[in-house]
Coordinates of N, CA and C in Angstrom, one line a residue:
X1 N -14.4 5.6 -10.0 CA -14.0 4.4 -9.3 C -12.5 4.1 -9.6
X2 N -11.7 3.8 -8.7 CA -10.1 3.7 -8.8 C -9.8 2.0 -8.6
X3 N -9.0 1.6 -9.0 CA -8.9 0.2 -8.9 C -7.7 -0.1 -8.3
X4 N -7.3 -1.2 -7.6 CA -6.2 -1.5 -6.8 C -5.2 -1.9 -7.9
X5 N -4.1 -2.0 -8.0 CA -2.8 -2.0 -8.8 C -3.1 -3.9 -8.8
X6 N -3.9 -4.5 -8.1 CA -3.5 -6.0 -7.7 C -5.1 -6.3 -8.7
X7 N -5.8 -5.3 -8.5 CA -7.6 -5.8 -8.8 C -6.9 -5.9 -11.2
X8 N -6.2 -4.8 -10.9 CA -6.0 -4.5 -12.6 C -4.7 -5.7 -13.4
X9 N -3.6 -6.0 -12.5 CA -3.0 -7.0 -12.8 C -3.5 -8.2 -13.0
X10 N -4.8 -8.2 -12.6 CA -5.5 -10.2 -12.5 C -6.3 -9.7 -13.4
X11 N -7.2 -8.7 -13.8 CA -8.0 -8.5 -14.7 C -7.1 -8.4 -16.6
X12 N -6.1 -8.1 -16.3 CA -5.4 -8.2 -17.6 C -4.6 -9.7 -17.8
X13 N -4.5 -10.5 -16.6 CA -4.1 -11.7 -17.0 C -5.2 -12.2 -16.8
X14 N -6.3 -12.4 -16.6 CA -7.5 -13.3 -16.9 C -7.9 -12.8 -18.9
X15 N -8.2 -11.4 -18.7 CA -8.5 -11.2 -20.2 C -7.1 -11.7 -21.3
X16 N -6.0 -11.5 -21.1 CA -4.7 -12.3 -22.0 C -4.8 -13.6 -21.9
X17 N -5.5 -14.0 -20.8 CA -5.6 -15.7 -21.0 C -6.8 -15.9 -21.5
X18 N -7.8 -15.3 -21.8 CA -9.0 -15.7 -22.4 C -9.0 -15.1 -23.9
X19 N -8.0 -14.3 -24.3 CA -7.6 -13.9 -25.4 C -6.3 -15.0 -26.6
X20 N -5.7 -15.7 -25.6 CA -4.9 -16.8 -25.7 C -5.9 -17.8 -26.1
X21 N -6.5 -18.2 -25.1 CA -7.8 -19.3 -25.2 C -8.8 -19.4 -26.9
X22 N -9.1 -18.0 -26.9 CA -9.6 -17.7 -28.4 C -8.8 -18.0 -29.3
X23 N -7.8 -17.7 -29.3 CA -6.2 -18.2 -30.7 C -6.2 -19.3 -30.4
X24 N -6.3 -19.8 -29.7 CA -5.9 -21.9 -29.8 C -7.1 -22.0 -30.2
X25 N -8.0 -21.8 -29.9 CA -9.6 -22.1 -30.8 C -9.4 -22.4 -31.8
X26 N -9.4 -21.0 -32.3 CA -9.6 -20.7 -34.1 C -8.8 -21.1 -34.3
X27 N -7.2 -21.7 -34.0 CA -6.1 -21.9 -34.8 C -6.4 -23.4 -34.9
X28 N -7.2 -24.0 -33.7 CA -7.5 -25.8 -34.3 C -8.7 -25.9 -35.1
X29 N -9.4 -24.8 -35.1 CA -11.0 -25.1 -36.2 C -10.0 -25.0 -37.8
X30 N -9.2 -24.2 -37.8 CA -8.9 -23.7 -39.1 C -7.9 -24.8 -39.8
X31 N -6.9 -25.8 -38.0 CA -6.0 -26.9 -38.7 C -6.8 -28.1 -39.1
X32 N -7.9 -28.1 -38.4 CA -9.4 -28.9 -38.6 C -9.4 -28.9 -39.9
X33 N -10.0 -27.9 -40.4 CA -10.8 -27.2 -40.9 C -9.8 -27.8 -42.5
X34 N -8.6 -27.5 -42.8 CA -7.6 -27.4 -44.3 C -7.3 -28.9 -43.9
X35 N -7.4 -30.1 -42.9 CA -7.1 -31.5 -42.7 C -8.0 -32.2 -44.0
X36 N -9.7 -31.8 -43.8 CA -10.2 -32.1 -44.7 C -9.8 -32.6 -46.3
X37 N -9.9 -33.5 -46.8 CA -9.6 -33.9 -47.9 C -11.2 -33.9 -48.9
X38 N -11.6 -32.8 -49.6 CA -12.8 -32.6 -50.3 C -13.3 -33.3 -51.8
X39 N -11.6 -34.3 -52.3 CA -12.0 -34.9 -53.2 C -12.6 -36.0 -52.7
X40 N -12.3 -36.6 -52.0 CA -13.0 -37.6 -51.3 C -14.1 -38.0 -50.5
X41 N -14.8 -37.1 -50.3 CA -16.1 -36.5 -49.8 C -17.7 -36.8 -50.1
X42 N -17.9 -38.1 -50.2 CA -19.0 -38.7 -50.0 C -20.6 -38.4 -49.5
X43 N -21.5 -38.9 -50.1 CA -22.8 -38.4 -48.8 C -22.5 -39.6 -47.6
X44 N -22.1 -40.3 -47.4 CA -22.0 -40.6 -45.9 C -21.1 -40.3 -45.3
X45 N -20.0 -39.5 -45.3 CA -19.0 -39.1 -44.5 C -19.7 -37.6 -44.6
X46 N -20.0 -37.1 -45.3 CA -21.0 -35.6 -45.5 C -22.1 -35.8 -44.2
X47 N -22.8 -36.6 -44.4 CA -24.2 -37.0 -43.1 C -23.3 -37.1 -41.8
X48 N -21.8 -38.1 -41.5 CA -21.7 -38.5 -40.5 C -20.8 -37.3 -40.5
X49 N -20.4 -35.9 -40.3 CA -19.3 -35.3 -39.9 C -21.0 -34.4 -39.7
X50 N -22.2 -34.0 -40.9 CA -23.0 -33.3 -40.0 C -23.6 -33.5 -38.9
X51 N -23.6 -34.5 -38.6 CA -24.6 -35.6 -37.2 C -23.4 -35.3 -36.3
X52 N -22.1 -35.5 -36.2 CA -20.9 -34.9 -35.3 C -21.0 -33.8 -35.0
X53 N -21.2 -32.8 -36.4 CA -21.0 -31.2 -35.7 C -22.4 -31.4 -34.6
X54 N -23.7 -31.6 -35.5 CA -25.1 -31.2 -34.9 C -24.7 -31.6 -33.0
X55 N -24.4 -33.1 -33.0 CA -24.4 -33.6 -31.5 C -23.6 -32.8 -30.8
X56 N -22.2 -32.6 -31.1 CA -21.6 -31.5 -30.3 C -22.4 -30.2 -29.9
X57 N -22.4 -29.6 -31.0 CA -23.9 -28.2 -30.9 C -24.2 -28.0 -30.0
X58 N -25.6 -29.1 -30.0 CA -26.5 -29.9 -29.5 C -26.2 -30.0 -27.6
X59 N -25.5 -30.5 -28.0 CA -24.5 -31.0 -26.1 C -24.3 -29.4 -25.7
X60 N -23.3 -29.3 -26.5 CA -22.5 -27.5 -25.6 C -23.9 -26.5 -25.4
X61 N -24.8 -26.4 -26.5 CA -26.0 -25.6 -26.0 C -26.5 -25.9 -24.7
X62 N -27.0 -27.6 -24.4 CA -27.7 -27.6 -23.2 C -26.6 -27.9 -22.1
X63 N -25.3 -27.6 -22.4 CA -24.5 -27.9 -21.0 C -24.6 -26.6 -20.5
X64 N -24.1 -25.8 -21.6 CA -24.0 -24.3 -21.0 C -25.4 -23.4 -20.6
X65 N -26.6 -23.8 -21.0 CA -28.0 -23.4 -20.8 C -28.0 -23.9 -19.3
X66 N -27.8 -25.2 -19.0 CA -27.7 -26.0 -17.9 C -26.8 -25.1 -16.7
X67 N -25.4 -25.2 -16.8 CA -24.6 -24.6 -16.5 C -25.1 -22.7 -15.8
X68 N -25.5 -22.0 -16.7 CA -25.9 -20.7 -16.4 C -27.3 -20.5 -15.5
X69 N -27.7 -21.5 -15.7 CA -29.3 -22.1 -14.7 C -28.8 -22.5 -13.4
X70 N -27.9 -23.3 -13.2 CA -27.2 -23.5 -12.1 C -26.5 -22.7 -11.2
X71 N -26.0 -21.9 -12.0 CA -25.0 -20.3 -11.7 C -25.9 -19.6 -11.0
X72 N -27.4 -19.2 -11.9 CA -28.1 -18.5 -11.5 C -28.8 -19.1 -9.8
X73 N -29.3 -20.3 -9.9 CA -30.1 -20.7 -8.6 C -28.7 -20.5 -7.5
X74 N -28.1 -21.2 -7.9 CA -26.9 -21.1 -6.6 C -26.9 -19.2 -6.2
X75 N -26.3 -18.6 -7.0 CA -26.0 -17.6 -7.0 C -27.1 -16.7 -5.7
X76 N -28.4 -17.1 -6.8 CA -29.7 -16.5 -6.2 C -30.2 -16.8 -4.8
X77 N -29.6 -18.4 -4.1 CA -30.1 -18.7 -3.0 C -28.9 -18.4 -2.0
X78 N -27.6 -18.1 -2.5 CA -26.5 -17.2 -1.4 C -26.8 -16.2 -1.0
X79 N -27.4 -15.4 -1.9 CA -27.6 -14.1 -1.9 C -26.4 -13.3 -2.0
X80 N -25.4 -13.6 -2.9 CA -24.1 -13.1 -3.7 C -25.1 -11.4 -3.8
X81 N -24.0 -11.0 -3.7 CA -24.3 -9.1 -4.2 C -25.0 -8.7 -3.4
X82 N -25.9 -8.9 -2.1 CA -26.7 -7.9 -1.7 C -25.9 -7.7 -0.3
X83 N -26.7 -6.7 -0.2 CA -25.6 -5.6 1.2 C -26.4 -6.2 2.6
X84 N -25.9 -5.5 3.4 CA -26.8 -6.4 4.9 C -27.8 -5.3 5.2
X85 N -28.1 -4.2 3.9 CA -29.1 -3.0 4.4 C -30.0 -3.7 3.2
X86 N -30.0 -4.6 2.6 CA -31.2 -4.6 1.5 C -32.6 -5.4 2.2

């Protein structure tokens, strides 16, 4: 399979932008992450940053579960991908 000079230019700037995407991630978990001050570090600031991460979690699991369910029904009642011989 040969690909158009135009199909390979958008596939290498979608993947450098999603490779970009990933470095700003990790670079704010990690400025996150050294912000922390661990002398000061209590059980209730301990409980309330875990009950933060958990709800976040929590949320992004069932948005994106939600999200790919959605993908799928849509997707499936277009009939995306099939040929006019199927």
């Amino acid at each position: 399979m040969v690909l158009s000079q135009d199909v390979v230019r958008f596939s290498v700037r979608l993947y450098g932008g999603l490779a970009i995407g990933a470095i700003f991630a990790a670079t704010d978990s990690v400025g996150t992450m050294q912000g922390f001050d661990l002398t000061h570090l209590n059980h209730e600031a301990a409980f309330h940053f875990l009950g933060n991460f958990l709800y976040l979690f929590l949320l992004s699991t069932v948005l994106s579960v939600a999200t790919g369910l959605i993908s799928a029904y849509v997707i499936k009642k277009l009939y995306f991908g099939r040929h006019s011989t199927d």
